[in-house]
Each structure stands twice: as structure tokens, then as C-alpha cells.
Amino acid sequence: MSELAHDPVTSFVDEEERARARRELRNRIGKWILPVVVFAVGILAWDWTIRINEIPHYILPGPGLVFQTLIQDRAILLDALMVTLQITLLALLVAVIGGAGLAILFNQSRLVEMSFYPYAVVLQVTPIVAIAPLIFIYVESKLVGLLICAWIVAFFPVLSNTTLGLKSADHNLRDLFSIYGANRWQRLLYLQLPSALPYFLGGLRIAGGLALIGSVVAEFVAGAGGIGSGLAFRILEAGYRLNIPRMFAGLILIAVTGVLIYAVLSLVSHLMLRKWHESAIKRES
Amino acid sequence: MEMQVSAAESSASRNKLLTLHKVDKVFGRDVVALRNMSLDICEGDFISLLGPSGCGKSTALRLIAGLMQPTNGFIRWEDGRQGESLSVVFQEPTLMPWATVEKNVWLPMRLKGISFAKVRDDIREALNLVGLSGFENSYPRELSGGMKMRVSIARAMVTRPKLVLMDEPFAALDEITRFKLNNDLLQMKVKIDCTVVFVTHSVFESVFLSDRIVIMAARPGRVMQELKVDKPYPREEDFRTSNDYAAYCRAASQALKEAQEGPRQ
């Protein structure tokens, strides 16, 4: 009896701890339930608005019709999605190689950094919509043009984050490497690159979304249709034909793609950092 | 109770390892971090550099480590070697968070191009020496502050260095942990037979650990005098509560006070 009373697990959970447990449970459930509820309410409101006001589908289609179009036109839309996805992922890949490569180059040579970093910034702050038409004048292949546009938008976060990360290695560790006679490559490989990894992955997550935006914007600018057209072109085309439901269907696909890219990159980031980085650690209290 | 004031005398019998000769370090144009420091470091010495903030003790350590060059004067290794025979422990554990404990300890050898498999046993032994057997595959974030510092010490000891430089390594730890690490450090020093230069601002720590205490003063940083703690190693926990210990502490405190204010008239 007295033993039981002193067992902290069974007999002594104070009011504060109980409140904390309740709060945690509520947050955990709410995180999933609430967005779903908002989604459902939004769809219902959309549907009712159309029914009550009898809005014709060529002005604003209902959610049912949009979903139906998504299924019906899946052949065209999925083809287009594949094209957009291909450009996005290729651009992201080149952005990663180019961004991280440039960052390492800048890090190794202060002179190169001083010479070229300002122009990387110029490239970043000039709106891609303004650059894209020029690119399509000089670049023969539409695919390459799209790729260049998406790359210009996506590479900067990788570059700037990795540059920062390479500089952020602990200064005592840097001294230690000097004392143990590390050469420049050992320093880069064993100290700077691991230190830069969390920064790089942060840049990568931003770049993933930007690559998609870049490729969609470039497609709008490029405009030309035919076989091998991406989602943005399908949306434009549907607009010309007043096929509003298909515009919505295309839009939904783009949004879902963006979310998926972000989710995948977040997962990659988590898996690479979970063992050691603060950002990936759940605190116990 | 013998207390000597001469550095040369105290270390006459041992082999000289390193000499600092009239070393000045000036930052910028006129910030004198260290003025006219001369010190003979002999094999087996445990030297504490004791003084307040700004007395140049960390600067002296960085100069010995070769991270900076003296403005005037010189630092000479008697046997001419430096790289392999020197290691450093900083105030922070300074571990690589992305690497496991054993991979952190591997670092000095890895930078020499030695494969992990080849030195696995040495690494196990070093971790055993600091009492961290079984934590080989832990990540630094899983360890307490004291344990991280032990890893840092294992990394410094694993190469069997001749000279270990320690820059206030235990200043951020709680007192109980610090006492324990002090004891263990002395045992390690005896076991691997190294020379230690230990920067601290704790009188008690310097008396417990060292056989030579170099008292320093600030603005400009300079050496005021040297005390000898004549108590042979290994020193056990009971030294901490002995009358000798109290007397040495009193003497060191007095010397430190004089260093700040000038000798009493």
C-alpha cells in the first residue's frame, strides 16, 4: 500500500502534467483533423454557392465537375504533368549541382567569390518573367529554354545557403584542423561540407518549390503548344477554349505536385539529419 | 613547505621540450596581448597558466599551438617536431556533431591518412581511459557536458602526444563533474606520460593539478611569477582536503592578488 503510494508512475501525475498530456493529444489530433475539416467545409461552400446562385460551369465549375474533368482528361493532364515534372526535377538537379558547386568554388577562392557573387544576386533579383522571353529568342530548343528559366529561379537558394553553411563551421574545430595539419581538401570534406549540410538541405527545400514555379512561369511565357507541352500550357489552352473545369484540374495538379516535392525534400532532409542535427531532434520536455 | 620562485631551477633536472623566449604578441597596432613572456616547458611538467581574463593566457596557448606567430621573440621546439606531438583541448568540447564518439576520436589520425580499422584498438583504449567504454557509437548530442569533455580529452590523448594544451577545459562544468575530471586527468597524465599546459582562472584547480603555476596579470598580459607545487603525482582526492593544499591555495591566491595590485609595501 505504502509502496504503491510512492510509485511516481501510478500514483503521482500532477495536474500540470495531465494538462500538458491533454494539450499534446489535442495538438497531435488537431494537426491532421483541422486541415481536413477546413478542406471539406471549403469544398461544400464552393458547391453550395454554385447550386444556390445557379452559376454556369463555364464561369465557375463546381468541385464535382472539376474532379470529373480531372478523371476524364487524365490522359492529357498526366502527360502534361510528366513534362512539367521532368523539367522541374531536371532544373532542380542542375540547380543543386550548379548551386553547391558554385558555393564550393566561391568558398575555395575568395577572388572568384568577390568577382561573381554580385552577378548571382543580379540574376536572382531580376524577375524570371522578364528574362524568359529573351531566353526563348536565343535558345533553339524549348526544353532547354524552360530548363534554363527554372534553373535561374532555383539555384540561388542553394548557392546562398551552401555558401553560408561552408563558412559556418565551428571556429574551434577549424583551429583543431589547423593544429592537426589538415590540408584544404580534408578541411572541405570532413569539416565544411558536413557543417554546410543542414544549410544546403534548407536551400534545397526552397529550391524544389522554386523550380516548379520557374518551369510553370517559363511555360506560360514560351506559350508554344503541341506535343510535349506541360501543365501550364494546358491551362492556357483550356482558357482559350473556355474550358474552365480543365483549368481548375490543371491548377490542382500543379499545387499537389508542389506539395509533394516539398514533402519529399523535407523527408530527405529529415533522414539525413535525424541522427545529429538540432532541427531533427524531438525534445523530451 | 617549499615554495620557489624560479622557473629555471624547478625544471633543471628534466629534458627541455619547448622554449618561449621573450615572446610579445600585439594585435592590430597597439593591443598588447602578451608582453615579454619567457617559459621553459620540460618533459613531464604540468604547468598551469593562472590569471584573470585578458592576461594573455589563451594567447600564450595559441602561440604554443602554432595558431599564431609571435610579434617579437620566438618559440622553439627542442626536438624540432611539432605536428604529431601536440594536441589541444578547448573550453568547449569541440566535437563534430555529425560523427559518432569513436569517429570524433579518430579525427587526428584520419587527418594523417590512417584508416579507422587500423587504429580502432587505440581509439577503444583512449575511450576506456576516459571512462567512456560502451559509448563508441553514440552521437555527441546524446552525451552530457562532462562526457563530451571526456571525448574531447580522449581525442587529445589518443595520439599519445608529448604536449597537451588545455584552454579552461572544465570551466563550463559543474563543480562535482570538474573534481572528477581533475582526478581522472591526473591519472591519464601519469598513464600516458605527457606534458600539460593548462589554462585556468581557478586557483584551486591550478594547485590541485599542476606542479608549476605561472601567475599572470592583465593589461598588458604578462608573467608575474612562478610557484612550484611540490607534491608528487599521482595525487589522490585526499590532497584536496589536506593542509598542504590549503597552504598552496593561500600562497597562489596571494600571488595572484599581488600580481593585480602590485606587492604589498
Short mmCIF file of C-alpha atoms in Angstrom, two decimals, chain A residues 170 172-173 175-180 182 186 190-191 194-195 274-276 281, chain B residues 62 67 86-88 90 92 94-95 97-98 107-108 110-112 139 141 155:
data_model
loop_
_atom_site.label_atom_id
_atom_site.label_comp_id
_atom_site.label_asym_id
_atom_site.label_seq_id
_atom_site.Cartn_x
_atom_site.Cartn_y
_atom_site.Cartn_z
CA ASP A 170 32.83 25.86 -35.63
CA ASN A 172 37.50 25.83 -32.58
CA LEU A 173 37.12 22.87 -34.90
CA ASP A 175 41.70 25.59 -35.26
CA LEU A 176 41.86 21.91 -34.39
CA PHE A 177 42.08 21.02 -38.08
CA SER A 178 44.95 23.51 -38.43
CA ILE A 179 46.78 22.05 -35.45
CA TYR A 180 46.47 18.53 -36.85
CA ALA A 182 44.69 19.21 -42.28
CA GLN A 186 40.40 17.38 -45.78
CA TYR A 190 35.50 16.43 -43.20
CA LEU A 191 34.58 19.81 -41.74
CA PRO A 194 29.17 18.31 -43.09
CA SER A 195 28.75 21.72 -41.43
CA ARG A 274 17.91 12.98 -37.80
CA LYS A 275 20.90 11.42 -36.07
CA TRP A 276 22.72 14.60 -35.14
CA ILE A 281 15.56 16.25 -32.71
CA ARG B 62 47.51 29.69 -29.18
CA LEU B 67 47.88 29.03 -34.45
CA LEU B 86 50.86 18.28 -29.89
CA SER B 87 47.16 18.23 -29.11
CA VAL B 88 44.65 20.72 -27.77
CA PHE B 90 39.36 23.74 -25.81
CA GLU B 92 34.04 23.74 -25.41
CA THR B 94 34.51 21.00 -29.91
CA LEU B 95 33.18 17.73 -31.26
CA PRO B 97 28.08 16.70 -34.12
CA TRP B 98 27.64 14.62 -37.26
CA LEU B 107 39.99 12.68 -36.24
CA PRO B 108 43.71 13.32 -35.54
CA ARG B 110 42.18 10.43 -40.01
CA LEU B 111 43.82 13.74 -40.92
CA LYS B 112 47.12 11.86 -41.09
CA TYR B 139 26.45 10.88 -31.06
CA ARG B 141 24.21 15.25 -28.55
CA ARG B 155 40.73 12.68 -28.83
#
